[in-house]
């Protein structure tokens, strides 16, 4: 997703004077020693530290010294955490990218940093590049070849639009990593899916993306999302991520496609109830109108945060308003069936462009590594 | 399920004077010519008509004559129709059983009537016997060997209890036969399930039933229910039968088992949101108490129909009341999380005993084939 619209922002301050590694996430300090994933990422990056050089090539800090520096990490998301919106993927990608800069790491092979990010959160390995990125499973026991590999450049398909309907930002009952471990242990369908279904479908999705074939891409995404959640249900005890609102959104997308006589919208659900709706720039207003007809924004008394955010939100909302007035009966909401506030927020976004280095004015910590007020989660995360 | 608690009641009146086959279902006349399934059942039974004999063996109506008789069929369920409670299975089993009597059909091989019932509703082939019945897939192209075969007699496991939580009696969006056809056409997981998972699991479930091993039986039932719904989700577009209340019930059953440190409760969901909870006579009150704590009965103003019905309902409800007072904290409902009325009704029942011939006083039609007032659905179906 585009970093203009949803992002994890991470500031790392390192120095010889720090006594220990510390981490602040969305304004609250987390305990690093008990966080295996953060420790793994720090260990792997430090092991690859190189001499820190000045622009003229003189050594500022030798690698052996640099490796001893402790870090203060300050990170926040501009979108809900642990709600199936890949906050940990974005967060670990930002962390590894920033740490690699701090410790002067240069990749020994393309994707080496991706293999480190993967140890923080599996899907983080896909977030170190922009555009469409494939997580290659790899075959090596040491995991060196399980990494994110770019498939299409960020600008390859500018018309593709994502509307992310936030159904709930409550923390998940089951973390995605726990749920996946239980699925691997107990789901017989998951094994079949991994061996017999995913490889071919992945090739189809990649080819469709490269050809900018929206129908084929959306159909692969929908079928794969459904099958992922099917294997969650086949887990014992079962893992449920989608809820009744998620399911109603699925029904609406199929109704939109039936009314259009073609696949003009799609969906994919990650490990949570939120819908990532796929469409094109031309179709986005009409799709948003359908969503809005069935799930009107919550009452303004809820804080008045805008229901839609992202690049061009105001224009999109205006176009959606016009589309809403012209909604065909098959897509209109039956009287009394509206669920105001069930979709708490919508992010309008497009394909992302990978990690960015931000100007110093956006740093989340001062030069001493003390978190600034801006390090807290944005109001939109809590007040939706 | 036991016919004392949930049943389909069917009266067939036949005669040479009737001009056409007619059908009344739950008090409303249905159109027979447009009902392929009813027509198939009538055709198959008529094709097997034999001479109607008096007790002394004299021919009352020759088969050739009998075959021309038209029928008036009057049927009703004492439980919600088309809500995933196998109303069509019960209905077609009752219909075939009754028609076979009317047309003097004798089975040419064990299960022949079952193969006819199957043409009305697949699972009806299992409802012509009591106890545990297996639907054998069969291998023949003509379907002659796809039928219900008894596994255990009705009285084999008297301690087994079923609590059927009616989550909604709204008609399903997708009929189970339509949904299954779409699943067969589009779900890759379904093919794998049928070929690689179901045969072994079915043997395990049968062995557990025969050994009265509750834990093993309930675990097989839960895993298979989850996998069935997983394949529904893997269908395109996906078919959803379970809803948020269903999922919460699943969570409660797993919490009950975790608290007990053993599998003392199970669940299975058919093509609808209603839960069929499995337990034993000894554990039924405590399980009902948990259900009641989270899903209190709807307010009495809803009509005042009893929340629980079935054999021994009053005693069970009293025992559940005592268990409710002693609910461990892990199973109690968090304040404000109760969903009154979300479980509209509970049927307490046990393993069924197969078709019964009822006394003439319970007939749903008079001798002229005119439906009586008793042919309407019971108040409990609508007024829950």
PDB file of C-alpha atoms in Angstrom, chain A residues 18-279:
ATOM      1  CA  UNK A  18      23.062   3.878  25.456  1.00  0.00           C
ATOM      2  CA  UNK A  19      23.040   1.096  28.025  1.00  0.00           C
ATOM      3  CA  UNK A  20      20.476  -1.130  26.377  1.00  0.00           C
ATOM      4  CA  UNK A  21      18.248  -1.551  23.356  1.00  0.00           C
ATOM      5  CA  UNK A  22      14.876   0.102  23.893  1.00  0.00           C
ATOM      6  CA  UNK A  23      11.700   0.176  21.835  1.00  0.00           C
ATOM      7  CA  UNK A  24       8.662   2.464  21.856  1.00  0.00           C
ATOM      8  CA  UNK A  25       5.720   1.366  19.772  1.00  0.00           C
ATOM      9  CA  UNK A  26       2.856   3.792  19.175  1.00  0.00           C
ATOM     10  CA  UNK A  27       3.926   5.817  22.199  1.00  0.00           C
ATOM     11  CA  UNK A  28       4.300   2.988  24.715  1.00  0.00           C
ATOM     12  CA  UNK A  29       7.593   1.360  25.644  1.00  0.00           C
ATOM     13  CA  UNK A  30       7.852  -2.360  24.930  1.00  0.00           C
ATOM     14  CA  UNK A  31      10.155  -4.799  26.677  1.00  0.00           C
ATOM     15  CA  UNK A  32      12.948  -5.753  24.256  1.00  0.00           C
ATOM     16  CA  UNK A  33      14.484  -8.696  26.184  1.00  0.00           C
ATOM     17  CA  UNK A  34      11.171 -10.562  26.117  1.00  0.00           C
ATOM     18  CA  UNK A  35      10.606  -9.792  22.417  1.00  0.00           C
ATOM     19  CA  UNK A  36      12.247 -12.661  20.514  1.00  0.00           C
ATOM     20  CA  UNK A  37      11.469 -11.215  17.119  1.00  0.00           C
ATOM     21  CA  UNK A  38      12.940  -7.803  17.740  1.00  0.00           C
ATOM     22  CA  UNK A  39      15.990  -9.419  19.323  1.00  0.00           C
ATOM     23  CA  UNK A  40      16.442 -11.687  16.288  1.00  0.00           C
ATOM     24  CA  UNK A  41      16.323  -8.725  13.919  1.00  0.00           C
ATOM     25  CA  UNK A  42      18.815  -6.732  16.028  1.00  0.00           C
ATOM     26  CA  UNK A  43      21.164  -9.717  16.254  1.00  0.00           C
ATOM     27  CA  UNK A  44      21.091 -10.372  12.508  1.00  0.00           C
ATOM     28  CA  UNK A  45      21.628  -6.740  11.552  1.00  0.00           C
ATOM     29  CA  UNK A  46      24.447  -6.240  14.096  1.00  0.00           C
ATOM     30  CA  UNK A  47      26.191  -9.358  12.830  1.00  0.00           C
ATOM     31  CA  UNK A  48      26.400  -7.646   9.424  1.00  0.00           C
ATOM     32  CA  UNK A  49      27.610  -4.248  10.647  1.00  0.00           C
ATOM     33  CA  UNK A  50      30.361  -2.597   8.577  1.00  0.00           C
ATOM     34  CA  UNK A  51      32.571   0.363   9.237  1.00  0.00           C
ATOM     35  CA  UNK A  52      30.591   3.564   9.328  1.00  0.00           C
ATOM     36  CA  UNK A  53      32.169   5.850   6.743  1.00  0.00           C
ATOM     37  CA  UNK A  54      32.183   9.563   6.104  1.00  0.00           C
ATOM     38  CA  UNK A  55      31.302  10.697   2.575  1.00  0.00           C
ATOM     39  CA  UNK A  56      35.034  10.918   1.792  1.00  0.00           C
ATOM     40  CA  UNK A  57      35.549   7.283   2.814  1.00  0.00           C
ATOM     41  CA  UNK A  58      37.253   7.798   6.179  1.00  0.00           C
ATOM     42  CA  UNK A  59      36.131   5.469   8.940  1.00  0.00           C
ATOM     43  CA  UNK A  60      33.938   7.261  11.464  1.00  0.00           C
ATOM     44  CA  UNK A  61      33.120   4.217  13.576  1.00  0.00           C
ATOM     45  CA  UNK A  62      34.768   0.844  13.035  1.00  0.00           C
ATOM     46  CA  UNK A  63      32.362  -2.080  12.622  1.00  0.00           C
ATOM     47  CA  UNK A  64      33.588  -3.764  15.813  1.00  0.00           C
ATOM     48  CA  UNK A  65      32.736  -0.611  17.756  1.00  0.00           C
ATOM     49  CA  UNK A  66      29.467   0.034  15.951  1.00  0.00           C
ATOM     50  CA  UNK A  67      28.279  -3.447  16.785  1.00  0.00           C
ATOM     51  CA  UNK A  68      28.392  -2.553  20.488  1.00  0.00           C
ATOM     52  CA  UNK A  69      26.157   0.484  20.101  1.00  0.00           C
ATOM     53  CA  UNK A  70      22.707   0.067  21.628  1.00  0.00           C
ATOM     54  CA  UNK A  71      19.681   1.530  19.889  1.00  0.00           C
ATOM     55  CA  UNK A  72      16.552   3.434  20.778  1.00  0.00           C
ATOM     56  CA  UNK A  73      13.824   2.461  18.348  1.00  0.00           C
ATOM     57  CA  UNK A  74      10.719   4.608  18.099  1.00  0.00           C
ATOM     58  CA  UNK A  75       7.991   3.428  15.745  1.00  0.00           C
ATOM     59  CA  UNK A  76       4.378   4.130  15.046  1.00  0.00           C
ATOM     60  CA  UNK A  77       1.753   3.164  12.508  1.00  0.00           C
ATOM     61  CA  UNK A  78      -0.693   5.543  10.904  1.00  0.00           C
ATOM     62  CA  UNK A  79      -3.211   2.703  10.813  1.00  0.00           C
ATOM     63  CA  UNK A  80      -4.585   0.187  13.343  1.00  0.00           C
ATOM     64  CA  UNK A  81      -2.129  -2.309  14.839  1.00  0.00           C
ATOM     65  CA  UNK A  82      -2.739  -6.068  15.106  1.00  0.00           C
ATOM     66  CA  UNK A  83      -5.997  -5.832  13.188  1.00  0.00           C
ATOM     67  CA  UNK A  84      -4.968  -7.803  10.126  1.00  0.00           C
ATOM     68  CA  UNK A  85      -3.666  -4.772   8.249  1.00  0.00           C
ATOM     69  CA  UNK A  86      -0.076  -6.022   8.169  1.00  0.00           C
ATOM     70  CA  UNK A  87       1.112  -3.507  10.752  1.00  0.00           C
ATOM     71  CA  UNK A  88       3.861  -5.883  11.850  1.00  0.00           C
ATOM     72  CA  UNK A  89       4.995  -6.431   8.255  1.00  0.00           C
ATOM     73  CA  UNK A  90       5.284  -2.680   7.700  1.00  0.00           C
ATOM     74  CA  UNK A  91       6.880  -2.167  11.088  1.00  0.00           C
ATOM     75  CA  UNK A  92       9.588  -4.806  10.711  1.00  0.00           C
ATOM     76  CA  UNK A  93      10.366  -3.713   7.157  1.00  0.00           C
ATOM     77  CA  UNK A  94      10.830  -0.129   8.343  1.00  0.00           C
ATOM     78  CA  UNK A  95      12.904  -1.338  11.276  1.00  0.00           C
ATOM     79  CA  UNK A  96      15.254  -3.494   9.198  1.00  0.00           C
ATOM     80  CA  UNK A  97      15.632  -0.795   6.555  1.00  0.00           C
ATOM     81  CA  UNK A  98      16.523   1.793   9.198  1.00  0.00           C
ATOM     82  CA  UNK A  99      18.783  -0.481  11.242  1.00  0.00           C
ATOM     83  CA  UNK A 100      20.646  -1.483   8.081  1.00  0.00           C
ATOM     84  CA  UNK A 101      21.346   2.185   7.489  1.00  0.00           C
ATOM     85  CA  UNK A 102      22.466   2.756  11.089  1.00  0.00           C
ATOM     86  CA  UNK A 103      24.773  -0.269  11.082  1.00  0.00           C
ATOM     87  CA  UNK A 104      26.047   0.355   7.516  1.00  0.00           C
ATOM     88  CA  UNK A 105      24.851  -3.027   6.316  1.00  0.00           C
ATOM     89  CA  UNK A 106      25.257  -3.782   2.618  1.00  0.00           C
ATOM     90  CA  UNK A 107      23.401  -6.763   1.224  1.00  0.00           C
ATOM     91  CA  UNK A 108      25.683  -9.693   0.375  1.00  0.00           C
ATOM     92  CA  UNK A 109      22.964 -10.897  -2.045  1.00  0.00           C
ATOM     93  CA  UNK A 110      19.732  -9.302  -3.287  1.00  0.00           C
ATOM     94  CA  UNK A 111      17.109  -9.821  -0.619  1.00  0.00           C
ATOM     95  CA  UNK A 112      19.437 -10.426   2.317  1.00  0.00           C
ATOM     96  CA  UNK A 113      17.670  -7.715   4.328  1.00  0.00           C
ATOM     97  CA  UNK A 114      14.373  -9.310   3.358  1.00  0.00           C
ATOM     98  CA  UNK A 115      15.474 -12.565   5.023  1.00  0.00           C
ATOM     99  CA  UNK A 116      16.158 -10.607   8.213  1.00  0.00           C
ATOM    100  CA  UNK A 117      12.815  -8.806   8.119  1.00  0.00           C
ATOM    101  CA  UNK A 118      11.177 -12.217   7.677  1.00  0.00           C
ATOM    102  CA  UNK A 119      12.444 -13.209  11.126  1.00  0.00           C
ATOM    103  CA  UNK A 120      10.485 -10.303  12.597  1.00  0.00           C
ATOM    104  CA  UNK A 121       7.266 -11.045  10.741  1.00  0.00           C
ATOM    105  CA  UNK A 122       7.041 -13.420   7.799  1.00  0.00           C
ATOM    106  CA  UNK A 123       5.230 -11.065   5.484  1.00  0.00           C
ATOM    107  CA  UNK A 124       7.661  -8.216   6.311  1.00  0.00           C
ATOM    108  CA  UNK A 125      10.022  -9.832   3.788  1.00  0.00           C
ATOM    109  CA  UNK A 126       7.694  -8.503   1.073  1.00  0.00           C
ATOM    110  CA  UNK A 127       7.705  -4.929   2.335  1.00  0.00           C
ATOM    111  CA  UNK A 128      11.301  -3.906   1.601  1.00  0.00           C
ATOM    112  CA  UNK A 129      10.486  -3.201  -2.037  1.00  0.00           C
ATOM    113  CA  UNK A 130       7.674  -1.276  -3.680  1.00  0.00           C
ATOM    114  CA  UNK A 131       5.380  -2.587  -6.380  1.00  0.00           C
ATOM    115  CA  UNK A 132       4.300  -6.220  -6.454  1.00  0.00           C
ATOM    116  CA  UNK A 133       6.617  -8.422  -4.408  1.00  0.00           C
ATOM    117  CA  UNK A 134       6.531 -12.203  -4.220  1.00  0.00           C
ATOM    118  CA  UNK A 135       7.525 -14.079  -1.076  1.00  0.00           C
ATOM    119  CA  UNK A 136       9.566 -16.939  -2.508  1.00  0.00           C
ATOM    120  CA  UNK A 137       9.323 -19.943  -0.253  1.00  0.00           C
ATOM    121  CA  UNK A 138      12.891 -21.030  -0.851  1.00  0.00           C
ATOM    122  CA  UNK A 139      14.304 -24.492  -0.384  1.00  0.00           C
ATOM    123  CA  UNK A 140      17.316 -24.058   1.890  1.00  0.00           C
ATOM    124  CA  UNK A 141      17.286 -25.244   5.476  1.00  0.00           C
ATOM    125  CA  UNK A 142      18.973 -22.018   6.650  1.00  0.00           C
ATOM    126  CA  UNK A 143      16.134 -19.948   5.126  1.00  0.00           C
ATOM    127  CA  UNK A 144      18.580 -17.809   3.145  1.00  0.00           C
ATOM    128  CA  UNK A 145      16.456 -18.097   0.003  1.00  0.00           C
ATOM    129  CA  UNK A 146      13.055 -17.481   1.628  1.00  0.00           C
ATOM    130  CA  UNK A 147      12.677 -13.825   0.734  1.00  0.00           C
ATOM    131  CA  UNK A 148      10.736 -11.131  -1.054  1.00  0.00           C
ATOM    132  CA  UNK A 149      11.492 -10.796  -4.754  1.00  0.00           C
ATOM    133  CA  UNK A 150      10.128  -7.876  -6.812  1.00  0.00           C
ATOM    134  CA  UNK A 151       7.716  -8.910  -9.558  1.00  0.00           C
ATOM    135  CA  UNK A 152       6.549  -5.530 -10.869  1.00  0.00           C
ATOM    136  CA  UNK A 153       7.877  -2.040 -10.289  1.00  0.00           C
ATOM    137  CA  UNK A 154       5.839   0.441  -8.198  1.00  0.00           C
ATOM    138  CA  UNK A 155       4.585   2.382 -11.209  1.00  0.00           C
ATOM    139  CA  UNK A 156       3.612  -0.644 -13.278  1.00  0.00           C
ATOM    140  CA  UNK A 157      -0.142  -0.485 -12.691  1.00  0.00           C
ATOM    141  CA  UNK A 158      -1.122   3.032 -11.625  1.00  0.00           C
ATOM    142  CA  UNK A 159      -4.858   2.476 -12.267  1.00  0.00           C
ATOM    143  CA  UNK A 160      -5.096  -0.238  -9.600  1.00  0.00           C
ATOM    144  CA  UNK A 161      -6.894   1.039  -6.506  1.00  0.00           C
ATOM    145  CA  UNK A 162      -7.262  -0.423  -3.042  1.00  0.00           C
ATOM    146  CA  UNK A 163     -10.084   0.544  -0.696  1.00  0.00           C
ATOM    147  CA  UNK A 164      -9.319  -0.767   2.756  1.00  0.00           C
ATOM    148  CA  UNK A 165     -12.498  -1.064   4.802  1.00  0.00           C
ATOM    149  CA  UNK A 166     -11.615  -1.118   8.485  1.00  0.00           C
ATOM    150  CA  UNK A 167     -14.259  -3.325  10.035  1.00  0.00           C
ATOM    151  CA  UNK A 168     -12.756  -3.336  13.480  1.00  0.00           C
ATOM    152  CA  UNK A 169      -9.501  -2.208  14.973  1.00  0.00           C
ATOM    153  CA  UNK A 170      -9.914  -4.424  17.997  1.00  0.00           C
ATOM    154  CA  UNK A 171      -6.866  -6.605  18.584  1.00  0.00           C
ATOM    155  CA  UNK A 172      -7.223 -10.019  17.057  1.00  0.00           C
ATOM    156  CA  UNK A 173      -8.164 -12.953  19.290  1.00  0.00           C
ATOM    157  CA  UNK A 174      -5.460 -14.953  17.560  1.00  0.00           C
ATOM    158  CA  UNK A 175      -2.250 -13.375  16.303  1.00  0.00           C
ATOM    159  CA  UNK A 176      -1.568 -14.310  12.701  1.00  0.00           C
ATOM    160  CA  UNK A 177       1.684 -16.068  13.552  1.00  0.00           C
ATOM    161  CA  UNK A 178       0.044 -18.206  16.280  1.00  0.00           C
ATOM    162  CA  UNK A 179      -2.923 -18.977  14.052  1.00  0.00           C
ATOM    163  CA  UNK A 180      -0.656 -20.010  11.190  1.00  0.00           C
ATOM    164  CA  UNK A 181       1.360 -22.338  13.430  1.00  0.00           C
ATOM    165  CA  UNK A 182      -1.832 -24.022  14.600  1.00  0.00           C
ATOM    166  CA  UNK A 183      -3.062 -24.280  10.993  1.00  0.00           C
ATOM    167  CA  UNK A 184       0.160 -25.938   9.869  1.00  0.00           C
ATOM    168  CA  UNK A 185      -0.139 -28.428  12.728  1.00  0.00           C
ATOM    169  CA  UNK A 186      -3.797 -29.341  12.310  1.00  0.00           C
ATOM    170  CA  UNK A 187      -5.247 -28.426   8.907  1.00  0.00           C
ATOM    171  CA  UNK A 188      -5.184 -31.176   6.321  1.00  0.00           C
ATOM    172  CA  UNK A 189      -6.506 -28.751   3.725  1.00  0.00           C
ATOM    173  CA  UNK A 190      -3.608 -26.343   4.280  1.00  0.00           C
ATOM    174  CA  UNK A 191      -1.068 -28.933   3.189  1.00  0.00           C
ATOM    175  CA  UNK A 192      -3.041 -29.594   0.029  1.00  0.00           C
ATOM    176  CA  UNK A 193      -3.487 -25.882  -0.616  1.00  0.00           C
ATOM    177  CA  UNK A 194       0.242 -25.213  -0.279  1.00  0.00           C
ATOM    178  CA  UNK A 195       1.277 -28.106  -2.466  1.00  0.00           C
ATOM    179  CA  UNK A 196      -1.402 -28.247  -5.122  1.00  0.00           C
ATOM    180  CA  UNK A 197      -3.169 -24.903  -5.353  1.00  0.00           C
ATOM    181  CA  UNK A 198      -0.988 -21.963  -4.389  1.00  0.00           C
ATOM    182  CA  UNK A 199       1.897 -22.411  -6.871  1.00  0.00           C
ATOM    183  CA  UNK A 200      -0.322 -22.317  -9.950  1.00  0.00           C
ATOM    184  CA  UNK A 201      -2.570 -19.578  -8.589  1.00  0.00           C
ATOM    185  CA  UNK A 202       0.418 -17.426  -7.696  1.00  0.00           C
ATOM    186  CA  UNK A 203       1.718 -17.666 -11.257  1.00  0.00           C
ATOM    187  CA  UNK A 204      -1.725 -16.729 -12.542  1.00  0.00           C
ATOM    188  CA  UNK A 205      -1.925 -13.705 -10.211  1.00  0.00           C
ATOM    189  CA  UNK A 206       1.551 -12.515 -11.185  1.00  0.00           C
ATOM    190  CA  UNK A 207       0.840 -12.883 -14.896  1.00  0.00           C
ATOM    191  CA  UNK A 208      -2.456 -11.005 -14.480  1.00  0.00           C
ATOM    192  CA  UNK A 209      -0.721  -8.197 -12.580  1.00  0.00           C
ATOM    193  CA  UNK A 210       1.998  -7.897 -15.207  1.00  0.00           C
ATOM    194  CA  UNK A 211      -0.645  -7.858 -17.955  1.00  0.00           C
ATOM    195  CA  UNK A 212      -2.779  -5.422 -15.917  1.00  0.00           C
ATOM    196  CA  UNK A 213      -5.677  -7.850 -16.382  1.00  0.00           C
ATOM    197  CA  UNK A 214      -7.933  -6.666 -13.575  1.00  0.00           C
ATOM    198  CA  UNK A 215     -10.538  -9.441 -13.838  1.00  0.00           C
ATOM    199  CA  UNK A 216      -8.005 -12.254 -13.715  1.00  0.00           C
ATOM    200  CA  UNK A 217      -6.036 -10.594 -10.919  1.00  0.00           C
ATOM    201  CA  UNK A 218      -9.098  -9.907  -8.762  1.00  0.00           C
ATOM    202  CA  UNK A 219     -10.461 -13.417  -9.290  1.00  0.00           C
ATOM    203  CA  UNK A 220      -7.181 -14.983  -8.212  1.00  0.00           C
ATOM    204  CA  UNK A 221      -7.071 -12.671  -5.181  1.00  0.00           C
ATOM    205  CA  UNK A 222     -10.637 -13.473  -4.129  1.00  0.00           C
ATOM    206  CA  UNK A 223     -10.275 -17.227  -4.565  1.00  0.00           C
ATOM    207  CA  UNK A 224      -7.007 -17.218  -2.676  1.00  0.00           C
ATOM    208  CA  UNK A 225      -8.363 -15.083   0.162  1.00  0.00           C
ATOM    209  CA  UNK A 226     -11.354 -17.376   0.513  1.00  0.00           C
ATOM    210  CA  UNK A 227      -9.126 -20.421   0.531  1.00  0.00           C
ATOM    211  CA  UNK A 228      -6.788 -18.944   3.128  1.00  0.00           C
ATOM    212  CA  UNK A 229      -9.747 -18.334   5.450  1.00  0.00           C
ATOM    213  CA  UNK A 230     -11.042 -21.805   4.631  1.00  0.00           C
ATOM    214  CA  UNK A 231      -7.811 -23.315   5.942  1.00  0.00           C
ATOM    215  CA  UNK A 232      -8.146 -21.155   9.073  1.00  0.00           C
ATOM    216  CA  UNK A 233     -11.570 -22.694   9.605  1.00  0.00           C
ATOM    217  CA  UNK A 234     -10.081 -26.144   8.991  1.00  0.00           C
ATOM    218  CA  UNK A 235      -7.623 -25.488  11.833  1.00  0.00           C
ATOM    219  CA  UNK A 236      -8.397 -27.116  15.189  1.00  0.00           C
ATOM    220  CA  UNK A 237      -9.681 -25.344  17.183  1.00  0.00           C
ATOM    221  CA  UNK A 238     -10.721 -23.197  14.232  1.00  0.00           C
ATOM    222  CA  UNK A 239      -9.394 -19.682  13.699  1.00  0.00           C
ATOM    223  CA  UNK A 240     -11.930 -17.092  12.589  1.00  0.00           C
ATOM    224  CA  UNK A 241     -10.753 -13.796  11.192  1.00  0.00           C
ATOM    225  CA  UNK A 242     -13.701 -12.726   9.038  1.00  0.00           C
ATOM    226  CA  UNK A 243     -16.946 -11.711  10.734  1.00  0.00           C
ATOM    227  CA  UNK A 244     -20.513 -11.042   9.594  1.00  0.00           C
ATOM    228  CA  UNK A 245     -19.563  -7.600   8.271  1.00  0.00           C
ATOM    229  CA  UNK A 246     -16.660  -9.094   6.310  1.00  0.00           C
ATOM    230  CA  UNK A 247     -19.030 -11.614   4.797  1.00  0.00           C
ATOM    231  CA  UNK A 248     -21.542  -8.970   3.869  1.00  0.00           C
ATOM    232  CA  UNK A 249     -18.783  -7.044   2.076  1.00  0.00           C
ATOM    233  CA  UNK A 250     -17.892 -10.208   0.145  1.00  0.00           C
ATOM    234  CA  UNK A 251     -21.514 -10.514  -0.919  1.00  0.00           C
ATOM    235  CA  UNK A 252     -21.561  -6.878  -2.062  1.00  0.00           C
ATOM    236  CA  UNK A 253     -18.464  -7.324  -4.214  1.00  0.00           C
ATOM    237  CA  UNK A 254     -20.012 -10.327  -5.946  1.00  0.00           C
ATOM    238  CA  UNK A 255     -23.226  -8.324  -6.417  1.00  0.00           C
ATOM    239  CA  UNK A 256     -21.231  -5.454  -7.939  1.00  0.00           C
ATOM    240  CA  UNK A 257     -19.582  -7.852 -10.379  1.00  0.00           C
ATOM    241  CA  UNK A 258     -22.879  -9.537 -11.216  1.00  0.00           C
ATOM    242  CA  UNK A 259     -24.449  -6.130 -11.923  1.00  0.00           C
ATOM    243  CA  UNK A 260     -21.480  -5.117 -14.100  1.00  0.00           C
ATOM    244  CA  UNK A 261     -21.438  -8.446 -15.919  1.00  0.00           C
ATOM    245  CA  UNK A 262     -17.682  -8.520 -15.368  1.00  0.00           C
ATOM    246  CA  UNK A 263     -15.179  -8.649 -12.538  1.00  0.00           C
ATOM    247  CA  UNK A 264     -14.708  -4.958 -11.771  1.00  0.00           C
ATOM    248  CA  UNK A 265     -14.081  -5.388  -8.047  1.00  0.00           C
ATOM    249  CA  UNK A 266     -12.346  -7.902  -5.837  1.00  0.00           C
ATOM    250  CA  UNK A 267     -11.435  -8.441  -2.205  1.00  0.00           C
ATOM    251  CA  UNK A 268      -8.803  -9.983  -0.063  1.00  0.00           C
ATOM    252  CA  UNK A 269      -8.871 -10.427   3.709  1.00  0.00           C
ATOM    253  CA  UNK A 270      -5.699 -10.818   5.699  1.00  0.00           C
ATOM    254  CA  UNK A 271      -5.645 -12.148   9.268  1.00  0.00           C
ATOM    255  CA  UNK A 272      -8.516  -9.937  10.426  1.00  0.00           C
ATOM    256  CA  UNK A 273     -12.030  -8.812   9.508  1.00  0.00           C
ATOM    257  CA  UNK A 274     -10.944  -5.811   7.414  1.00  0.00           C
ATOM    258  CA  UNK A 275     -11.563  -5.941   3.693  1.00  0.00           C
ATOM    259  CA  UNK A 276      -8.951  -4.876   1.178  1.00  0.00           C
ATOM    260  CA  UNK A 277     -11.130  -4.105  -1.836  1.00  0.00           C
ATOM    261  CA  UNK A 278      -9.514  -4.148  -5.245  1.00  0.00           C
ATOM    262  CA  UNK A 279     -10.729  -2.033  -8.110  1.00  0.00           C
TER     263      UNK A 279
END
